[in-house]
PDB file of C-alpha atoms and ligand atoms in Angstrom:
ATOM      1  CA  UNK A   1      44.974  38.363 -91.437  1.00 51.00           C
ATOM      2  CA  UNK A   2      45.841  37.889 -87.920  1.00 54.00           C
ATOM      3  CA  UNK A   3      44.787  33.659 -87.535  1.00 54.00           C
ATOM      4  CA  UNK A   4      47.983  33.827 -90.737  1.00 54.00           C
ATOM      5  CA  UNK A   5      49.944  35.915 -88.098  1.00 53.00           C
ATOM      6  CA  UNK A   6      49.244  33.519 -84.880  1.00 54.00           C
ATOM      7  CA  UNK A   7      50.143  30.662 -87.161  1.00 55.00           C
ATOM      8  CA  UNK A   8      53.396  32.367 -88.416  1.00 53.00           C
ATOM      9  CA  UNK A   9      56.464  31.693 -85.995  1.00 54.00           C
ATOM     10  CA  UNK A  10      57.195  35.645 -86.202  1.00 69.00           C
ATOM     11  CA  UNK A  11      60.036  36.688 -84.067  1.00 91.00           C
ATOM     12  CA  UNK A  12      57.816  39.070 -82.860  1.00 92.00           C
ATOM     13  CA  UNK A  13      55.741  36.570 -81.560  1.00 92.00           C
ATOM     14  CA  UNK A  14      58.302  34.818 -79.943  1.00 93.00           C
ATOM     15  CA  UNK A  15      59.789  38.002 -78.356  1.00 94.00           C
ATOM     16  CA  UNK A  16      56.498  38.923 -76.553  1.00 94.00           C
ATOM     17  CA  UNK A  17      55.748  35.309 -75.717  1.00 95.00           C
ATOM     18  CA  UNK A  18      59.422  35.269 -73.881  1.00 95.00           C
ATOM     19  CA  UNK A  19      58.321  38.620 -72.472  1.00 95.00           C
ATOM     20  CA  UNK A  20      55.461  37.622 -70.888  1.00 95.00           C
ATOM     21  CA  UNK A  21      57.093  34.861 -68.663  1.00 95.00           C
ATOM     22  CA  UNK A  22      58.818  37.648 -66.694  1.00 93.00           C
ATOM     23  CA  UNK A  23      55.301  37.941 -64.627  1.00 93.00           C
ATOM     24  CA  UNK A  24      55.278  35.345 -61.922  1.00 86.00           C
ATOM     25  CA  UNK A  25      54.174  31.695 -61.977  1.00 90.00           C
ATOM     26  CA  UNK A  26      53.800  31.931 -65.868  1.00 94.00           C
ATOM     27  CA  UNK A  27      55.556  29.517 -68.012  1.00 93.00           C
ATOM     28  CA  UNK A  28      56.162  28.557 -71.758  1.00 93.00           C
ATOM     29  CA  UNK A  29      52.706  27.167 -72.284  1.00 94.00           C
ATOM     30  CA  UNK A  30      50.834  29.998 -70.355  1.00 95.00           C
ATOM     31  CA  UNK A  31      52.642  32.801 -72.021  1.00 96.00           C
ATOM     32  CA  UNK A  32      51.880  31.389 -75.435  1.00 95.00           C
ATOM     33  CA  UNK A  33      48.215  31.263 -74.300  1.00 94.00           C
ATOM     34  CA  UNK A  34      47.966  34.652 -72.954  1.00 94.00           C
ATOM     35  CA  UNK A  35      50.014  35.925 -76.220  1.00 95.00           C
ATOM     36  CA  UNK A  36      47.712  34.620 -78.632  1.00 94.00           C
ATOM     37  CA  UNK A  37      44.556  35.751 -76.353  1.00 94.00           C
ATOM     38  CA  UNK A  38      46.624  39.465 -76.329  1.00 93.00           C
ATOM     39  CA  UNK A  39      46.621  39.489 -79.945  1.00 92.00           C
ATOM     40  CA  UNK A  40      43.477  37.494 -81.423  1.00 90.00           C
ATOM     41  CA  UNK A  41      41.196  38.652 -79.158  1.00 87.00           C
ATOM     42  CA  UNK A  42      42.319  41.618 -76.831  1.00 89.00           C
ATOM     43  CA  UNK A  43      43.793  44.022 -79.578  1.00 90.00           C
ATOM     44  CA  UNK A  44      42.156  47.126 -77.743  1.00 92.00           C
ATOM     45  CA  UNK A  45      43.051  45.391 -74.578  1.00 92.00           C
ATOM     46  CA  UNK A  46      46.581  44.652 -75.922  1.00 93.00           C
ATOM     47  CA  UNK A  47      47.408  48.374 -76.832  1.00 94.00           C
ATOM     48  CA  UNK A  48      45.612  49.688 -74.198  1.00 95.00           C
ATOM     49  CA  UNK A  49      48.375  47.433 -71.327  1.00 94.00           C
ATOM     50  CA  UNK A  50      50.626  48.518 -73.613  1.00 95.00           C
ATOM     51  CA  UNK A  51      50.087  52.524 -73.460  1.00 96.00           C
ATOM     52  CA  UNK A  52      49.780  51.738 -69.721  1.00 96.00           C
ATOM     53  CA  UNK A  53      52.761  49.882 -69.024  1.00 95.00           C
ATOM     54  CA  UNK A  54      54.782  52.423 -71.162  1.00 96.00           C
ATOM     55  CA  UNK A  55      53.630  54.950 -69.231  1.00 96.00           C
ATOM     56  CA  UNK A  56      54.069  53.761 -65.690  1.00 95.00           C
ATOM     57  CA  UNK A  57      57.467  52.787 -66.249  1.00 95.00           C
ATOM     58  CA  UNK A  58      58.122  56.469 -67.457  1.00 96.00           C
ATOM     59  CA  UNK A  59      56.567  58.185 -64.694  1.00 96.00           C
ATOM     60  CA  UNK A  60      56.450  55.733 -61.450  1.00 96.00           C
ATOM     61  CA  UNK A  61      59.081  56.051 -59.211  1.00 95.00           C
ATOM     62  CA  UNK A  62      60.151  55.484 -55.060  1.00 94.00           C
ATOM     63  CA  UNK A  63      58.908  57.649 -53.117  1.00 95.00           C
ATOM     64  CA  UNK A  64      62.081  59.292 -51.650  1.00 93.00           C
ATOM     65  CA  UNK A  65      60.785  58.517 -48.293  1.00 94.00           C
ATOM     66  CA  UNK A  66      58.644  55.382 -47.874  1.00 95.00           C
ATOM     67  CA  UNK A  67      59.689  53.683 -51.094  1.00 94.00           C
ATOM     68  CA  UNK A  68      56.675  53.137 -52.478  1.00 94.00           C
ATOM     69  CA  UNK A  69      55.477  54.387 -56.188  1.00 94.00           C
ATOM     70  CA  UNK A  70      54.519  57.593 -57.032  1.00 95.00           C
ATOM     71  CA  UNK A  71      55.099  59.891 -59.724  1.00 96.00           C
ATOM     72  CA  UNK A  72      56.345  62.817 -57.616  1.00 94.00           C
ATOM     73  CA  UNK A  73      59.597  63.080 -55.717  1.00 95.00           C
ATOM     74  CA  UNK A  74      57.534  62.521 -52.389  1.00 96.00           C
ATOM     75  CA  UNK A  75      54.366  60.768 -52.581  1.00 95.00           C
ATOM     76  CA  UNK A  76      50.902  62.178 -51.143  1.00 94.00           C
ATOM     77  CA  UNK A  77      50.652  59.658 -47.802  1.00 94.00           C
ATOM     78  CA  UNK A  78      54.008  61.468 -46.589  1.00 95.00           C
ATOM     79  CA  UNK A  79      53.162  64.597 -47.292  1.00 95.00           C
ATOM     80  CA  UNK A  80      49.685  64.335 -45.761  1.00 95.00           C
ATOM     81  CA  UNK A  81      49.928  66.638 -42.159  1.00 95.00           C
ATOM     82  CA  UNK A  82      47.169  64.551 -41.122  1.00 94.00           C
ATOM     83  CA  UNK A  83      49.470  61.881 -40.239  1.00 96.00           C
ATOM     84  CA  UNK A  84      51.435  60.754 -37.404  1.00 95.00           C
ATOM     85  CA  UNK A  85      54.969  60.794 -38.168  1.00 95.00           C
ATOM     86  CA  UNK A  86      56.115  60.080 -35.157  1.00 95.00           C
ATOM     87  CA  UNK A  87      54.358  55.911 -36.221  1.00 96.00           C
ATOM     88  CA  UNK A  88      56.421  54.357 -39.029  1.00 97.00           C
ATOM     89  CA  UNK A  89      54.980  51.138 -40.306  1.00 96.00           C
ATOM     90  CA  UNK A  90      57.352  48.526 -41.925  1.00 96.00           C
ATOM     91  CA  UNK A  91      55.057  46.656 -44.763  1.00 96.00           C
ATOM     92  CA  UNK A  92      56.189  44.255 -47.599  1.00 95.00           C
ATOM     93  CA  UNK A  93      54.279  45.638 -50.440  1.00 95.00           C
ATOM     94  CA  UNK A  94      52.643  48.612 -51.109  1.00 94.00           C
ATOM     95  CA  UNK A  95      49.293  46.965 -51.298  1.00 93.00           C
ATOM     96  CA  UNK A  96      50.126  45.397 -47.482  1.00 93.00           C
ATOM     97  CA  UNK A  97      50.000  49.650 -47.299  1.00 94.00           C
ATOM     98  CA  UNK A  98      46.673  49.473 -48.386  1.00 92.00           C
ATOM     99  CA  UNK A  99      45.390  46.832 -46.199  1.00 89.00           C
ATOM    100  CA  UNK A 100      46.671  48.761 -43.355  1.00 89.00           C
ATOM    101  CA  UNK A 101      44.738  52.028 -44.602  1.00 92.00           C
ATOM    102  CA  UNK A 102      41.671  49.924 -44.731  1.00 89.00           C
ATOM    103  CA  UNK A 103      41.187  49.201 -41.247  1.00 86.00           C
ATOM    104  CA  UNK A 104      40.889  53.152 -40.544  1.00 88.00           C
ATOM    105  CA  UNK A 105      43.367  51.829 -37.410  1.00 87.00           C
ATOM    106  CA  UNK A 106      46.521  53.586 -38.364  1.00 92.00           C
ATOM    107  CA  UNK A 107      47.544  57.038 -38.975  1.00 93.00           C
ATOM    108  CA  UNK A 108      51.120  57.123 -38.742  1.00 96.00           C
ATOM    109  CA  UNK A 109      53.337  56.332 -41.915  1.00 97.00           C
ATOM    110  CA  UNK A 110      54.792  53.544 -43.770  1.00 96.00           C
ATOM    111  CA  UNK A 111      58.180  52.302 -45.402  1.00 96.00           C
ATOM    112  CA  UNK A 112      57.851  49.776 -48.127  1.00 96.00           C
ATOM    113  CA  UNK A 113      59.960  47.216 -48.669  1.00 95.00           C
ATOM    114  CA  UNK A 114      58.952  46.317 -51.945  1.00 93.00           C
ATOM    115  CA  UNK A 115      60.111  42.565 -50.678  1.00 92.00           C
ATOM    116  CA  UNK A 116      60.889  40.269 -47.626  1.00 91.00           C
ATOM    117  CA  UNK A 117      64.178  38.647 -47.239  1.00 92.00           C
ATOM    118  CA  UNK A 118      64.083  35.611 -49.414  1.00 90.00           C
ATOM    119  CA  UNK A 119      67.973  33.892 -49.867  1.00 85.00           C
ATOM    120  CA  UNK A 120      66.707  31.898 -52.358  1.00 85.00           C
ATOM    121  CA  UNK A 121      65.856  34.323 -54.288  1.00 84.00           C
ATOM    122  CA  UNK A 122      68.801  35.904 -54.068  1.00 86.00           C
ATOM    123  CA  UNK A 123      66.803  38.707 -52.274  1.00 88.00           C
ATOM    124  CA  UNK A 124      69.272  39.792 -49.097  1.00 86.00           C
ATOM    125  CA  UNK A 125      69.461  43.348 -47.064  1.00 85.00           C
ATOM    126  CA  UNK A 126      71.610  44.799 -49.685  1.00 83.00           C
ATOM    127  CA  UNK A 127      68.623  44.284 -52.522  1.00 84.00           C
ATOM    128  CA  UNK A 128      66.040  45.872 -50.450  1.00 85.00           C
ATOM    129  CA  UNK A 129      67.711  48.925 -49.516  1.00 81.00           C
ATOM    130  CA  UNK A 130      67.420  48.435 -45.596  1.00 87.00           C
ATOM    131  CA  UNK A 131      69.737  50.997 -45.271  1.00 88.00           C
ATOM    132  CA  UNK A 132      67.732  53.600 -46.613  1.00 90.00           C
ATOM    133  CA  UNK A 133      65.435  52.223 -44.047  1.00 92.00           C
ATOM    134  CA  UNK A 134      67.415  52.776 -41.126  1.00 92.00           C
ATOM    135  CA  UNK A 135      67.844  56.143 -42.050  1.00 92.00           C
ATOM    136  CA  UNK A 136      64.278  56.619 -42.754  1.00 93.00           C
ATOM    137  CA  UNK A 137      63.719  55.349 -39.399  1.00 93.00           C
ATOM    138  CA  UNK A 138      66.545  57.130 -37.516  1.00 91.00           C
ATOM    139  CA  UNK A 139      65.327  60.572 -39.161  1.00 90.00           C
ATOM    140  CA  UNK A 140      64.534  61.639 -35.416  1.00 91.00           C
ATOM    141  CA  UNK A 141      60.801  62.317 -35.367  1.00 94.00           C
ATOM    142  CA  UNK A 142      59.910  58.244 -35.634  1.00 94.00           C
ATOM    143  CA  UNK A 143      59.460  56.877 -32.149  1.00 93.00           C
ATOM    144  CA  UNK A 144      57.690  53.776 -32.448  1.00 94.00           C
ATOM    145  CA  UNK A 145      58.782  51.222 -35.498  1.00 95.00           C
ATOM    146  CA  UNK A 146      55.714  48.909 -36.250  1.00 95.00           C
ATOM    147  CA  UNK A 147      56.953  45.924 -37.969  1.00 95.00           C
ATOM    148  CA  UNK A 148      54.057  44.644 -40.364  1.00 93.00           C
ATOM    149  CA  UNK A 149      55.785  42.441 -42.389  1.00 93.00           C
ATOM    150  CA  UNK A 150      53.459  39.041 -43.220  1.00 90.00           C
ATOM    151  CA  UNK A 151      53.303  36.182 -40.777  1.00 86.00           C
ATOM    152  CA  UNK A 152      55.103  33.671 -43.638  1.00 88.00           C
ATOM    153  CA  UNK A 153      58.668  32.662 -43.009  1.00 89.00           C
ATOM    154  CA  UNK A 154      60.141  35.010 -44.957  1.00 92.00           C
ATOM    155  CA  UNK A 155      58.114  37.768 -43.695  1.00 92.00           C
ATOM    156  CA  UNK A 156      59.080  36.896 -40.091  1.00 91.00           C
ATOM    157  CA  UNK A 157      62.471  35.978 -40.949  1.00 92.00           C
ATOM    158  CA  UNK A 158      62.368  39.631 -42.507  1.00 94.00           C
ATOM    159  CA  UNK A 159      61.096  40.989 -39.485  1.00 94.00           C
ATOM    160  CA  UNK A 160      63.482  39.588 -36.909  1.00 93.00           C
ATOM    161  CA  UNK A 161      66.331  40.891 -38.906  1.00 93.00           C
ATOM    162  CA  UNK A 162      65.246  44.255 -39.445  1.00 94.00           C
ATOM    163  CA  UNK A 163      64.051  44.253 -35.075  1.00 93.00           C
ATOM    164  CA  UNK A 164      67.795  43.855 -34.724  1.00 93.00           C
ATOM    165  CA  UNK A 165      68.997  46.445 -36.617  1.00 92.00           C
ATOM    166  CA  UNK A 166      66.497  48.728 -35.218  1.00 93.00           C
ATOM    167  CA  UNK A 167      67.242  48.035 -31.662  1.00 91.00           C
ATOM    168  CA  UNK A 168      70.816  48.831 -32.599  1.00 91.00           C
ATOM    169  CA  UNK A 169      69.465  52.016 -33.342  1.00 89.00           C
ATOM    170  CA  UNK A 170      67.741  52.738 -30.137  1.00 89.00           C
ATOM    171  CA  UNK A 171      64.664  52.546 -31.897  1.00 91.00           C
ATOM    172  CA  UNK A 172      61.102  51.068 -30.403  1.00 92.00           C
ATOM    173  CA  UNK A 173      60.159  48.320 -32.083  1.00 94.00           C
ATOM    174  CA  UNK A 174      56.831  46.656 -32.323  1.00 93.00           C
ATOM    175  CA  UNK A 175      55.139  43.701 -34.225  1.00 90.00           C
ATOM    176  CA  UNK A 176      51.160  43.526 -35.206  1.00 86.00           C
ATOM    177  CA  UNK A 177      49.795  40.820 -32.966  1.00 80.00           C
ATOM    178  CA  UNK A 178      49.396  37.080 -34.104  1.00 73.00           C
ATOM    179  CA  UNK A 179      45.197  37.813 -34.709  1.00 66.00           C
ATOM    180  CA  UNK A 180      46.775  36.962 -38.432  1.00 63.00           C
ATOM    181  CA  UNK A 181      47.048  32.980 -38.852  1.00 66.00           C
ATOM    182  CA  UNK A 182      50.404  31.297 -39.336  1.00 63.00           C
ATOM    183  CA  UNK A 183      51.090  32.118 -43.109  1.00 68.00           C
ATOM    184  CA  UNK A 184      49.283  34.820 -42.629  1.00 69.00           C
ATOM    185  CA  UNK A 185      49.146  37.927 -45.119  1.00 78.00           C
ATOM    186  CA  UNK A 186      48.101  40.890 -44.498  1.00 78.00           C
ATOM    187  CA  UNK A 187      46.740  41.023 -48.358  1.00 81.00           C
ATOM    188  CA  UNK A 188      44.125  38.188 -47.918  1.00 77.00           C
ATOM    189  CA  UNK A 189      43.000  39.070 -44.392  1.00 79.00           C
ATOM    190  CA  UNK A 190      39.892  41.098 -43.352  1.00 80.00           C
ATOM    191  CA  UNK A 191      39.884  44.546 -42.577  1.00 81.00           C
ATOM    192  CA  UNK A 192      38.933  43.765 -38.448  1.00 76.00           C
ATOM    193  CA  UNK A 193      41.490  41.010 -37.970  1.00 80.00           C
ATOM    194  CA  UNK A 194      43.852  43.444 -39.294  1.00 81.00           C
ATOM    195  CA  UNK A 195      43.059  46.224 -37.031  1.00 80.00           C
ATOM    196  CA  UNK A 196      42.979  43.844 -33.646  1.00 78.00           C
ATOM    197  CA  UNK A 197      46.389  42.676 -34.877  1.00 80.00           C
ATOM    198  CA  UNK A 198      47.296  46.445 -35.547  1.00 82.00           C
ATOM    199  CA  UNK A 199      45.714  47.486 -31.750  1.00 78.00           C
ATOM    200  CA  UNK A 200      47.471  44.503 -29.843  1.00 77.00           C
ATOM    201  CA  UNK A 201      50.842  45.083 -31.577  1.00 83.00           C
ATOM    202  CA  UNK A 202      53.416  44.239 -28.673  1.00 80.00           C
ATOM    203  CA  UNK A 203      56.872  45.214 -28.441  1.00 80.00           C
ATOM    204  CA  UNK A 204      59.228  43.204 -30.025  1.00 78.00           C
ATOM    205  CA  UNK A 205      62.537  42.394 -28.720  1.00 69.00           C
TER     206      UNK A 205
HETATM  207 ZN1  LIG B 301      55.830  58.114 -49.586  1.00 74.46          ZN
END
């Protein structure tokens, strides 16, 4: 019965609870938790992550031009001909993408990241393809850069760097106004405050 096979030290066991501490901020005693809460009391839960994780990872890909996930070669948001293309916004994550979307302030497009420059981390230009980027950027249509990236260090950090680059490119550059706190992210912040911060973007040299 399946209290036997929590008590058991299956290898099976063990393999998913190492699995489970690739998610962030869970450790040894937190993946054997949520392993044992998978399996004793989730089992329709369990198979029904696992169906969709299988999945995604089959089907999800970049979007071949702003890096975020789709299933098709280009997603839908850069294909739309409602948009501005001439607008490219620079976010972190595609849900940053999202918070954008929700202030109904922005029409132009996005690149995603998928990341901010972390050297800890061992996250540098290299790992998040900024040269795909610049050519994103450089593609002759985009003629205003709107850097979006969160108001942490890294995200600032992130967005300094990349201003640089861009400039060296002849681009225009602008960043979304300081309406967000300090350690602000765009994730956690209201739909308004995002949109005045969005509105008052000033260049950014
Ligand atoms: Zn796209």
């Amino acid at each position: 019965n399946e209290a036997a096979v929590l008590m058991a030290s299956s290898s099976s066991l063990d393999e998913l609870i190492e699995a489970l501490r690739c998610l962030p901020g869970v450790g040894p005693k937190s993946a054997q938790r949520m392993a044992y809460h998978l399996l004793q009391r989730e089992r329709p839960g369990s198979e029904r992550l696992a169906r969709a994780l299988d999945a995604a990872l089959q089907k999800l890909r970049h979007c071949a031009r702003c890096n975020s996930f789709t299933e098709d070669e280009v997603c839908e948001r850069c294909l739309s001909p409602r948009r501005d293309p001439t607008q490219l916004c620079i976010v972190e994550m595609p849900i940053d993408a999202n918070s954008m979307e929700q202030t109904h302030a922005y029409a132009g497009l996005y690149y995603v990241l998928m990341g901010r420059l972390s050297p800890l981390d061992g996250i540098g230009p290299k790992e998040l393809a900024f040269e795909r980027l610049l050519a994103r950027a450089a593609d002759g249509v985009v003629r205003e850069v709107i850097l979006a990236t969160n108001f942490t260090n890294e995200g600032e950090a992130t967005a300094h760097y990349l201003s640089e680059l861009l400039h060296a490119r002849g681009l225009k550059v602008s960043r979304i106004a300081r309406g967000l706190p300090v350690g602000g992210e765009l994730e956690f912040t209201d739909a308004a405050t995002v949109a005045r911060a969005l509105r008052e973007r000033r260049d950014f040299v």
